Structure formats: C-alpha cells, structure tokens
mmCIF file of C-alpha atoms and ligand atoms in Angstrom:
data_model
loop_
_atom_site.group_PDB
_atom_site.id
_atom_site.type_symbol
_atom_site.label_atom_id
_atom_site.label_comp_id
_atom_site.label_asym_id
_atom_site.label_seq_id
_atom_site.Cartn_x
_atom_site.Cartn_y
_atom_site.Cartn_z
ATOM 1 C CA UNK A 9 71.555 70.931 179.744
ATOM 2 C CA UNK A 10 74.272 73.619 179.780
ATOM 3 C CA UNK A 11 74.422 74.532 176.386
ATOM 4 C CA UNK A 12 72.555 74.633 173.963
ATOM 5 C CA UNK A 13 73.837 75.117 170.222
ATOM 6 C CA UNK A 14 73.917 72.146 168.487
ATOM 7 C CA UNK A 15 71.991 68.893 167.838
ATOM 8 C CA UNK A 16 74.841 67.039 170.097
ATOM 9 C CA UNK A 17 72.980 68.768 173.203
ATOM 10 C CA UNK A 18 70.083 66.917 172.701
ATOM 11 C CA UNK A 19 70.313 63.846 174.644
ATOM 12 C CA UNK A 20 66.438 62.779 173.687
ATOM 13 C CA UNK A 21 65.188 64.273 170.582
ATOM 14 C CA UNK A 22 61.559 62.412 170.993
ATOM 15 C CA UNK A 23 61.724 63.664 174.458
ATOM 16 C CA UNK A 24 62.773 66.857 173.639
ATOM 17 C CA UNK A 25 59.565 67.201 170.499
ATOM 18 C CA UNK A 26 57.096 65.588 173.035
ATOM 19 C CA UNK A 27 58.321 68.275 175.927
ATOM 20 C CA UNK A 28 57.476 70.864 173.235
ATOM 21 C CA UNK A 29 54.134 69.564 172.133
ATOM 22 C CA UNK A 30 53.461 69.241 175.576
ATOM 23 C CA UNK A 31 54.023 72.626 175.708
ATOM 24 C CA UNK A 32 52.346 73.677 172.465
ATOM 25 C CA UNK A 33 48.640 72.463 174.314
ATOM 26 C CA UNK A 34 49.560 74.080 177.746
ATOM 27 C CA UNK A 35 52.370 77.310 177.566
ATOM 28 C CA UNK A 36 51.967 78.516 180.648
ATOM 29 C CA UNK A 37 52.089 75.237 182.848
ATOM 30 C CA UNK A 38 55.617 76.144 183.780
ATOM 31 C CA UNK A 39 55.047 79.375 184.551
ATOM 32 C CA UNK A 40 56.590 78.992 188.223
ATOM 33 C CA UNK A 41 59.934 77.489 186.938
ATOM 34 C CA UNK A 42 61.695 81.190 185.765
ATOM 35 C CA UNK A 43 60.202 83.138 188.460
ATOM 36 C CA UNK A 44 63.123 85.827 189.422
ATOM 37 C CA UNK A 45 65.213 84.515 186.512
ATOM 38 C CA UNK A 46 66.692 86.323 183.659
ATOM 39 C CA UNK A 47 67.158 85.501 180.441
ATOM 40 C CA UNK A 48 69.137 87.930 178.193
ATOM 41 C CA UNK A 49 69.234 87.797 174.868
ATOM 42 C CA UNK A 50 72.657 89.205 172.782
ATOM 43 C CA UNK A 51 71.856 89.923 168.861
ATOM 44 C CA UNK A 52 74.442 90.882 166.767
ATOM 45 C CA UNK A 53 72.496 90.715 163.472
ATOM 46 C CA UNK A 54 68.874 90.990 162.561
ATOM 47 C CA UNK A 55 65.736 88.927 163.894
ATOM 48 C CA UNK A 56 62.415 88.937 163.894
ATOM 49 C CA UNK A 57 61.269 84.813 164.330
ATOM 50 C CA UNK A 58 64.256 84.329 166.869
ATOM 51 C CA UNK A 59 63.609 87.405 169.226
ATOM 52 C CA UNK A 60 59.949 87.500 169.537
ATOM 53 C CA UNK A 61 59.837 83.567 170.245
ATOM 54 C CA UNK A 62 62.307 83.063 172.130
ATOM 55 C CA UNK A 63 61.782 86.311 174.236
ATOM 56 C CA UNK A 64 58.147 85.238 174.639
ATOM 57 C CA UNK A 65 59.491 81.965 175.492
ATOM 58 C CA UNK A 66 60.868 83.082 178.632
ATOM 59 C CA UNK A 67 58.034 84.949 179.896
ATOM 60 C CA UNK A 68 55.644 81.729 179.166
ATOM 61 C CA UNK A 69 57.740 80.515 181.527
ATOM 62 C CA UNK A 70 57.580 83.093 184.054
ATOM 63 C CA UNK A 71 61.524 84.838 183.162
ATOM 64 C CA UNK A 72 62.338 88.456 183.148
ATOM 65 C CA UNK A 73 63.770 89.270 179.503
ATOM 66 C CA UNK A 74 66.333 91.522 178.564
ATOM 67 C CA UNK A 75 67.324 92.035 174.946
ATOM 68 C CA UNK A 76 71.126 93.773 173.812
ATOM 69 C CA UNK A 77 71.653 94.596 170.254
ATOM 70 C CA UNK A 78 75.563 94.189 171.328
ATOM 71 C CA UNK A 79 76.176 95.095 167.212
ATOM 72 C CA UNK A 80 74.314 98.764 167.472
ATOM 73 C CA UNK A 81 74.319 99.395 171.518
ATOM 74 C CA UNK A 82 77.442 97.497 172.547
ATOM 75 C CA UNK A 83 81.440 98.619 172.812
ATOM 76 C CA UNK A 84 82.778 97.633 169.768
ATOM 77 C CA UNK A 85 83.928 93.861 170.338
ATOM 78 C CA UNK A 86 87.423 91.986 170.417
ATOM 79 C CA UNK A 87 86.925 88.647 170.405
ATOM 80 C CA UNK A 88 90.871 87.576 170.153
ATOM 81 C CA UNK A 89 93.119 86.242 173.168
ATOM 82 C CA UNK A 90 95.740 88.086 174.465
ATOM 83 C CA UNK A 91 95.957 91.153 171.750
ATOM 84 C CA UNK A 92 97.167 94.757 172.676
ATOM 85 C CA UNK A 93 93.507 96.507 172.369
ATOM 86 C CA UNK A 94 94.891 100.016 170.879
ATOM 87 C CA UNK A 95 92.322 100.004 167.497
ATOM 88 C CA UNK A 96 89.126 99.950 167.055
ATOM 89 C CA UNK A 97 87.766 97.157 169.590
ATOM 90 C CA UNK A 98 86.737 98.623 172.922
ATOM 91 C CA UNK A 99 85.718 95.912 174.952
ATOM 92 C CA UNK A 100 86.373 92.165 175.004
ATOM 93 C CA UNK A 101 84.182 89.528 174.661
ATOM 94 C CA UNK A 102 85.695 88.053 178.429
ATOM 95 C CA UNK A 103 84.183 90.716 179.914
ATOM 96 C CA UNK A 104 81.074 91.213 178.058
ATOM 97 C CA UNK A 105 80.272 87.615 178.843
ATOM 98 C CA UNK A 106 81.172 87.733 182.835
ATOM 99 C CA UNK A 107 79.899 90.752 182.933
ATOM 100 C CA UNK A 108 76.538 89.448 181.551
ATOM 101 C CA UNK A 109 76.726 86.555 183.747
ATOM 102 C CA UNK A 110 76.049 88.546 186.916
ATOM 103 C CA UNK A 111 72.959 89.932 185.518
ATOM 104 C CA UNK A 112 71.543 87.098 183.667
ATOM 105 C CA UNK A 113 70.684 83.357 184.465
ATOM 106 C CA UNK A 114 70.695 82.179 180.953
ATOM 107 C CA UNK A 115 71.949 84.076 178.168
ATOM 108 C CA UNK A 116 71.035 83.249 174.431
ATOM 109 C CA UNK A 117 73.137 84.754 171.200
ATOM 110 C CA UNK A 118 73.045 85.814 168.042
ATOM 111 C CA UNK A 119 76.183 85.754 166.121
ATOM 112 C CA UNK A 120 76.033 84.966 162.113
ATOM 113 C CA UNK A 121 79.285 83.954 159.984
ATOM 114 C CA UNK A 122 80.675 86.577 158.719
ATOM 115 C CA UNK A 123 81.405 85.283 155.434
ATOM 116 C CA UNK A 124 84.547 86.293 154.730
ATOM 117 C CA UNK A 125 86.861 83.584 156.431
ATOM 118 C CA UNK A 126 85.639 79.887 156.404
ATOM 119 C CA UNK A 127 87.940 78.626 159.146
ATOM 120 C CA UNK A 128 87.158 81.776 161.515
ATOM 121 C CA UNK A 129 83.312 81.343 160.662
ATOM 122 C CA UNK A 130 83.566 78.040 161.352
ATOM 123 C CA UNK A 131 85.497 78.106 164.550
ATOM 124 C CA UNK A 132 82.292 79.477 165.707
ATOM 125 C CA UNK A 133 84.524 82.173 168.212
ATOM 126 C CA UNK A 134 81.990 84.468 169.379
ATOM 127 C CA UNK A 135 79.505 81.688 170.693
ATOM 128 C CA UNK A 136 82.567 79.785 171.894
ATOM 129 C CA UNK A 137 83.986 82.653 173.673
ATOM 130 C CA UNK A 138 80.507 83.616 175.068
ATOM 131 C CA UNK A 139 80.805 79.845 176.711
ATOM 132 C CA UNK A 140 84.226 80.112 177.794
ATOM 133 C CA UNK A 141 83.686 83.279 179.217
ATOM 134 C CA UNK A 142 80.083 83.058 181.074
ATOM 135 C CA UNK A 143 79.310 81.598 184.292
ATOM 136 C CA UNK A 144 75.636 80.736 183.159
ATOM 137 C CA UNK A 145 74.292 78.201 180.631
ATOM 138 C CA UNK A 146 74.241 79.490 176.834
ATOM 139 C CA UNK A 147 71.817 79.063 174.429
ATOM 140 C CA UNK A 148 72.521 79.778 170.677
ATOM 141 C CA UNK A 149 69.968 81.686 168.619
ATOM 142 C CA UNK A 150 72.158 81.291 165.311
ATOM 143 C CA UNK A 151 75.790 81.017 165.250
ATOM 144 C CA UNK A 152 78.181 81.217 162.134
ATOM 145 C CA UNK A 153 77.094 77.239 161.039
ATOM 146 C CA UNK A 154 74.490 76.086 162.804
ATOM 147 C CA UNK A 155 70.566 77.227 164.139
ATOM 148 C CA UNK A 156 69.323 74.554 166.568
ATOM 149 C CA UNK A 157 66.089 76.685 167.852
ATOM 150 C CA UNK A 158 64.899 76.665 164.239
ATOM 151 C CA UNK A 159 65.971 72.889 163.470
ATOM 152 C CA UNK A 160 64.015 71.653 166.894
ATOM 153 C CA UNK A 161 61.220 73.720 165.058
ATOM 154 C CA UNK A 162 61.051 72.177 162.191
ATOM 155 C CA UNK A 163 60.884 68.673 163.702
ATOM 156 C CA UNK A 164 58.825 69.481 165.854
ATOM 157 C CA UNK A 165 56.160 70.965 162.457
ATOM 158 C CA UNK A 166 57.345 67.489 160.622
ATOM 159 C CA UNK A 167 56.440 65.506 163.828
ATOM 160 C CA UNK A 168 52.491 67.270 163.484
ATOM 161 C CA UNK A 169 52.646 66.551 159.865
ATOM 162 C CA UNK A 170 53.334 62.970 159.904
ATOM 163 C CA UNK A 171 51.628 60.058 161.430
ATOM 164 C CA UNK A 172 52.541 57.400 159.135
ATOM 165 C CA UNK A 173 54.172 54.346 160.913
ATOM 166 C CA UNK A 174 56.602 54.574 157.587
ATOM 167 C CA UNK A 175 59.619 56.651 157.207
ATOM 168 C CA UNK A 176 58.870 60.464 155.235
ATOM 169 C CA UNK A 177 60.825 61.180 152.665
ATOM 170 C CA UNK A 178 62.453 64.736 153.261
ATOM 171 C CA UNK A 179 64.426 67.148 150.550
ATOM 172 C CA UNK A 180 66.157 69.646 151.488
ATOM 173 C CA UNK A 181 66.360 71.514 148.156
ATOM 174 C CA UNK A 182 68.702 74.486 146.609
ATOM 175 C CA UNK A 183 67.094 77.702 145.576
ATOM 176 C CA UNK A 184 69.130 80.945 144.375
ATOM 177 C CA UNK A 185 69.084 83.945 145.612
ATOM 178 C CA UNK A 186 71.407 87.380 144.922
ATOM 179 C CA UNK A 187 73.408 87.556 147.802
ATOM 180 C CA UNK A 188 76.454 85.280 149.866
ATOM 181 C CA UNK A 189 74.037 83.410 152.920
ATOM 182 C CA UNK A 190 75.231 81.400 155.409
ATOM 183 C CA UNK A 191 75.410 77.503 155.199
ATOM 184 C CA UNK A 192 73.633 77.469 158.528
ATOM 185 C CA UNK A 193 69.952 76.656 158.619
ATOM 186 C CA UNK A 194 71.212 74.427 156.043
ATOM 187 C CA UNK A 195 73.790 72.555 158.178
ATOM 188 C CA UNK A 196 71.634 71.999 161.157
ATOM 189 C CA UNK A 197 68.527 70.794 159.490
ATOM 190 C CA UNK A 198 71.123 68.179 157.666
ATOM 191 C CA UNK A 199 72.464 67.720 161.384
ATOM 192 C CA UNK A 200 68.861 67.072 162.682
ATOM 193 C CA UNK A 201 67.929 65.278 160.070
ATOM 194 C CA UNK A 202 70.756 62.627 160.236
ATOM 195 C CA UNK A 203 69.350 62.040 163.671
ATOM 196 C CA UNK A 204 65.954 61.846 162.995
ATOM 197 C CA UNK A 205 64.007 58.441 161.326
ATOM 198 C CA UNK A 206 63.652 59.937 158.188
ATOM 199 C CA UNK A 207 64.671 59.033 154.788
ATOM 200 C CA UNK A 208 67.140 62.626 153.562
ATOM 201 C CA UNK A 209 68.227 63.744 150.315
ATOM 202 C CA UNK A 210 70.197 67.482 149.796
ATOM 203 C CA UNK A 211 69.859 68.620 145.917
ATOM 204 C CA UNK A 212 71.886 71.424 144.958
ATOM 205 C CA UNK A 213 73.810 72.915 142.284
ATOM 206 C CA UNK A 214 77.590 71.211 141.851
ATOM 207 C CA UNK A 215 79.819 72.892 143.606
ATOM 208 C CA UNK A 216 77.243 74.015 146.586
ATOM 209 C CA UNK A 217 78.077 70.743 148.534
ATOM 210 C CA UNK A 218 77.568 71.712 152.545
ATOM 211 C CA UNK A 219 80.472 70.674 154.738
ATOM 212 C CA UNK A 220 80.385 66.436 155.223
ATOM 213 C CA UNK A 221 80.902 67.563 159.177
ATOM 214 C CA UNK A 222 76.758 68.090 159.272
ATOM 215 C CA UNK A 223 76.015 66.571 155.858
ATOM 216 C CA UNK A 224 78.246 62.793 156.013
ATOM 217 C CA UNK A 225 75.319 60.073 155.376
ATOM 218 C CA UNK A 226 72.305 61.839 153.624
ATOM 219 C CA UNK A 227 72.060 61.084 149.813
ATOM 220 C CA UNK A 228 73.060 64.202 147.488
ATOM 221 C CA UNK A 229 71.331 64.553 143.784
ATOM 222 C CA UNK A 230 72.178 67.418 141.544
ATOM 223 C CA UNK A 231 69.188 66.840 139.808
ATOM 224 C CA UNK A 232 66.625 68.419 141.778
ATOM 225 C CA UNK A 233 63.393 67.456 139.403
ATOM 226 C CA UNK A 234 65.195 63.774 140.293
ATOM 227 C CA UNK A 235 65.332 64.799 143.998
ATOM 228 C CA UNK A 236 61.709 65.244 144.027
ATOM 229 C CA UNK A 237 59.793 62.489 143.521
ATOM 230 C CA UNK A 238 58.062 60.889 145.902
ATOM 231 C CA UNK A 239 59.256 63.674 148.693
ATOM 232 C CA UNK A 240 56.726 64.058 151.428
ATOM 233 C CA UNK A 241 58.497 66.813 153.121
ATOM 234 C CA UNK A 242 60.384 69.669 150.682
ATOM 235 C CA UNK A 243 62.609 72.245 152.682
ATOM 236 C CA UNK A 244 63.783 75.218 150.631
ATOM 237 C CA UNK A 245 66.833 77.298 151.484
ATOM 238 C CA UNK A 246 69.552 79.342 149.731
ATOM 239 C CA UNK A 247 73.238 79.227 150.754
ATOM 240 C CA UNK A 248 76.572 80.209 149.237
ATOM 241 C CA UNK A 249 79.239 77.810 148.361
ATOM 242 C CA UNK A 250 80.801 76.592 151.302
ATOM 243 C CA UNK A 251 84.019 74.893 149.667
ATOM 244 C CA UNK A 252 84.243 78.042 147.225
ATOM 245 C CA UNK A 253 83.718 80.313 150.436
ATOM 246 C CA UNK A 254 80.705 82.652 150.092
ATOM 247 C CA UNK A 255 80.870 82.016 146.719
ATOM 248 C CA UNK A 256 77.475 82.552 144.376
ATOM 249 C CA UNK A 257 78.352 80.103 141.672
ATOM 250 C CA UNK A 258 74.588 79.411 140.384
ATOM 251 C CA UNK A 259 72.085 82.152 139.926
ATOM 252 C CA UNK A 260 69.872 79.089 137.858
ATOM 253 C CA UNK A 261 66.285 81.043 138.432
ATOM 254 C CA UNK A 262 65.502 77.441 137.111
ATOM 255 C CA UNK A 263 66.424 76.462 140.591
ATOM 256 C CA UNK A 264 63.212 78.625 142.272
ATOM 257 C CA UNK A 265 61.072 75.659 143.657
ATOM 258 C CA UNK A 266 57.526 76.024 141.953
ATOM 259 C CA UNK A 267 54.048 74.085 141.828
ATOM 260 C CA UNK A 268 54.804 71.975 138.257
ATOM 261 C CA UNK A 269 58.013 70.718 139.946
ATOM 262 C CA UNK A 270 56.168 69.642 142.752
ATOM 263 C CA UNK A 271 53.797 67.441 141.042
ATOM 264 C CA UNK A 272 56.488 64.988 141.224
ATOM 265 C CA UNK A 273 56.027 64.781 145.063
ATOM 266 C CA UNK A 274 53.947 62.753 147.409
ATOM 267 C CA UNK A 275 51.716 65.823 147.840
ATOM 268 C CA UNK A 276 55.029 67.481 149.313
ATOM 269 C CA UNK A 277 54.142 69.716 152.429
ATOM 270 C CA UNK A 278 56.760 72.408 151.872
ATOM 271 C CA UNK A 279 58.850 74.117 154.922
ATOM 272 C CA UNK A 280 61.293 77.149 154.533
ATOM 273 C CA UNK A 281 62.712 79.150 158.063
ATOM 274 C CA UNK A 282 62.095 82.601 156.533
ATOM 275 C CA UNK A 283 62.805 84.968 156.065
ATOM 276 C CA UNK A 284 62.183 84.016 152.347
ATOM 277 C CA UNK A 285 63.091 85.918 148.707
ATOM 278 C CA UNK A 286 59.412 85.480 147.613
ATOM 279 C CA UNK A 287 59.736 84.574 143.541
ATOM 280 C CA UNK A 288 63.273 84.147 143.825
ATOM 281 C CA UNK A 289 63.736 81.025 146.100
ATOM 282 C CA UNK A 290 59.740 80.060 146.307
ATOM 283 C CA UNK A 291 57.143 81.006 144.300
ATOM 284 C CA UNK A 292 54.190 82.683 146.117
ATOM 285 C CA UNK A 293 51.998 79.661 144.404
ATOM 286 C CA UNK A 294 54.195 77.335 146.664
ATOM 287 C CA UNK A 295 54.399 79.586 150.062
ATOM 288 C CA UNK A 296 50.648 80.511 149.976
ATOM 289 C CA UNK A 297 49.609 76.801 149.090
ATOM 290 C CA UNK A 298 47.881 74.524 151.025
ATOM 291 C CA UNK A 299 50.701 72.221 151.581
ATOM 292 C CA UNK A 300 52.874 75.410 153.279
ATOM 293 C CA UNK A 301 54.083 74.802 156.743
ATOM 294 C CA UNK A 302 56.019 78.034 156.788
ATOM 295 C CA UNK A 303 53.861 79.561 159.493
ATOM 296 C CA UNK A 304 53.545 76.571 161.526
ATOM 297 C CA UNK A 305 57.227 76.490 161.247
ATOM 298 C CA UNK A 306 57.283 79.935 162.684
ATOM 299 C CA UNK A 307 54.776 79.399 165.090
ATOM 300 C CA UNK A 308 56.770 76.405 166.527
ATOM 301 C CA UNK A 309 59.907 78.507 167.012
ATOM 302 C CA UNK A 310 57.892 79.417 170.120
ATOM 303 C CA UNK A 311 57.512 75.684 171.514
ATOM 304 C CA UNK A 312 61.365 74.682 170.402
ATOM 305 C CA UNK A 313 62.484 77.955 172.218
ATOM 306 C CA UNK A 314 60.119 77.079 175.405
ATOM 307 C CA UNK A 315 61.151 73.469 175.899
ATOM 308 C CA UNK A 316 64.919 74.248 175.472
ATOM 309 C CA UNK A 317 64.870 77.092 178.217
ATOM 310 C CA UNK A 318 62.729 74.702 180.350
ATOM 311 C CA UNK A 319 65.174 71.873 180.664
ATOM 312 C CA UNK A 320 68.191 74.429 181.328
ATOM 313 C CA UNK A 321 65.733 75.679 184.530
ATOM 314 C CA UNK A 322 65.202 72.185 185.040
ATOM 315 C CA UNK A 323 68.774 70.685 185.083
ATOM 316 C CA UNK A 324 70.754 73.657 186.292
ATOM 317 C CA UNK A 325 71.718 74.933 189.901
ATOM 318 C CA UNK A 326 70.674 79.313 190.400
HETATM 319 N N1 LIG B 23 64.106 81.854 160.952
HETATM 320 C C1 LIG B 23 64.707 82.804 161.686
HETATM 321 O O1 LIG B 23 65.667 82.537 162.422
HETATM 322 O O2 LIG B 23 64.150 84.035 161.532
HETATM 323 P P1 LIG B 23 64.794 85.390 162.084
HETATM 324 O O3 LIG B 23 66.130 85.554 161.382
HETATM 325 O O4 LIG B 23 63.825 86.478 161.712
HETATM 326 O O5 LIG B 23 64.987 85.276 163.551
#
C-alpha cells in the first residue's frame, strides 16, 4: 500500500478489519516494524480523534511522530501549477511535499473542502498534489470528500457489534445542523458501505442527495421515520447540499434523531464520528444510551489508524 485515501486502497477489507482487531488485543506486537521511521502528520484544519489516534498509532508501532499545523505554522500555500507567485502564497505545495519527504517516511494529511467551489473541492488538489509531489507513501486523515481512517473505524465497531450470520441493516441518516459541513464522512461511509455485506439505506432531506460517485447502489428514502424500521445499525451525520453547493436547504429540527424515532429499529446501535452538535443532530438520550457506539467508534480510530500504517511499513521499501 502506497496510498492511502480512499476505500479503492483497500485490496482486503476483511483482512484489513481482522489486521486491526488483531491489533485491538495486542498494540504493541509490531512495535519493531517503525523503529527509526517517521511519520509526519500535516493538519490544515482542526482535530482532536484524527491526531491523537493516529499519532499514537505510530508510536504503538515503534515511529517517531512529528505533527505541522501547515494552516497556523506553515508559509502560506499555493497549490496551483505553473502561476507567477507575487500575492499572498509563499511557498508551494511541490516543495512543501519534497521537502517533507526527506524528513519523513510516511506522511498523513489533513486537508477539508473548502466549501466554496464543488469542482475544486472535489478535485481533491491538496491531497493530490501532496502525492504528486512526495517521494513517500501518503496517508489521508480527511480530504475535501472522503475520510477513510474514520470509515475503516466504523467497520471495524460494526464488525464487534454484529455476529449474526445475516446481513445488518445500516442507515445512514440526515440530521441538521447551523452551519455548511462537508459531504465527507458521509461519502466514505456510503463508499465503505457499498463494499461491505450489508444491507444500506441514506435518508435525507430532498435536495441533500450525496454525489452517485460514492453513493450509486444504496437505497435512498426521504422519509426517515420510513428509513428506520428494522435498522440494526443507525449512523447520524450532517452535511450541506452537495448539488446546491454548501447549501443549508433544511434546518427541519424534526430531523434531530431521538429515542421515540428509534423505537422503530431493531434495537438500533447508533454510531456518529464526532465531533457531534449535541441536541441539534442527536439527542443526549440517544448519544448517552446504551445502544451508543460513539466511543467505541472513537476508540477504534486507534486500531484503523494502526493497521493502515502497518501495511505501508509492511509493503514499502525505506
Ligand atoms: N472524527 C474525526 O475525524 O474527529 P476529529 O475531526 O476530531 O479528528
């Protein structure tokens, strides 16, 4: 593995889950495999689950860590080919990533859309560049469309939660919130989904429909009390229209996922990737429940993180 920032990396997801597991009972097993390598870590936007986990990650597995904040700490970036640089960019992305590459072995990024320009957001530049650019595999830690670290961690909780020979049932449900977010976390858990023996369903207002390029084959109901029944695995997660750009078209508090409307369910077990709008998305009913899988979800950020670095270390040349 090279790269590592979509679904499509994933040549094994079973594999990949049971490496993680695997993991889960024994984290420092592999503690030999990133002696006297470096992993560095580029955020430019806020973390908490992503940094800590994957940071500690590496250092279960025995690599140094170093962490940029390229937004606050960085030159000013240009990510474009070939421009005169006489405004406000300082550096370009070229040489931030080569440069990079002769300190670090792996390097992992942090780049959200920025939710003004569909077609540049979903180019997905900066992580593209970063791979164009480096000389050393890439790992995404949440680009513009798509989080794979947090997707891998959420089958890896649904994996735990379900030993049924049968296939779960899993919604992925709509809930508002005030401001534009990214289609993201929404795109790759479709994109995992798709991929994964599962019976899927999106609900959502009309007119938050998720691009078909991550979404083509799961069932869509606008009727989310329709959506419901019989779910055995309810993910919650806000984002802005994606054909009406950033758009908030529904602010529907109706929308906010509660306890009544999940009386419907198979005894739901309920998943969100936080950080979450408590009372605005979720009810706190719902995310302090028993069913909640939130911080299992959070805790397996750690394993999904672990078992991706270890097969780059595993499958590359240093
Ligand atoms: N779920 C997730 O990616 O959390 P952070 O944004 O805090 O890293």
């Amino acid at each position: 593995m090279k790269i590592f920032t979509s679904v499509n990396d994933v040549t094994n997801i079973d594999e990949i889950v049971n490496e993680a597991l695997m993991l889960k009972k024994a984290p420092y097993s592999f503690s030999h495999l990133g002696k006297n390598k470096t992993l560095g870590m580029v955020f430019m936007n806020p973390s908490l689950r992503t940094r800590l986990s994957t940071q500690k990650a590496g250092m279960n597995l025995g690599m140094n860590t170093m962490v940029m904040n390229l937004d606050k700490d960085g030159w000013a970036l240009e990510m474009n080919e070939g421009v005169v640089m006489n405004g406000t960019t300082v550096e370009h992305v070229k040489d931030v990533a080569a440069v990079m590459s002769q300190y670090c072995d792996i390097i992992a990024i942090r780049c959200f859309a920025q939710m003004k320009n569909k077609e540049a957001d979903y180019s997905e530049m900066i992580l593209n560049q970063f791979i164009k650019y480096s000389t050393v595999p890439i790992v995404s830690m949440e680009g513009s469309t798509l989080h794979p670290l947090q997707s891998l961690a959420d089958v890896i909780t649904m994996r735990e939660n379900w030993t049924k020979k049968t296939k779960p049932k899993v919604v992925l449900t709509w809930g508002p919130h005030i401001k534009p977010i990214a289609q993201a976390v929404a795109n790759s858990f479709s994109e995992w989904m798709l991929k994964t023996d599962v019976d899927f369903t999106i609900t959502h207002p009309e007119g938050y429909e998720l691009s078909e390029d991550f979404t083509k084959g799961a069932k869509i109901v606008y009727n989310q009390q329709e959506a419901l029944i019989d779910a055995d695995f309810v993910y919650i997660k806000n984002w802005s229209c994606y054909n009406d750009y950033a758009k908030i078209l529904c602010a529907d508090s109706n929308w906010m996922l509660t306890n009544k409307k999940l009386e419907v369910t198979n005894n739901a077990k309920i998943m969100h990737c936080l950080p979450v709008r408590r009372n605005l998305e979720v009810s706190d009913e719902v995310l302090d429940g028993a069913n909640s899988l939130i911080y299992q979800q959070a805790n397996n950020r750690l394993f999904s993180a672990q078992a991706v670095l270890k097969k780059i270390l595993e499958t590359n040349t240093f």
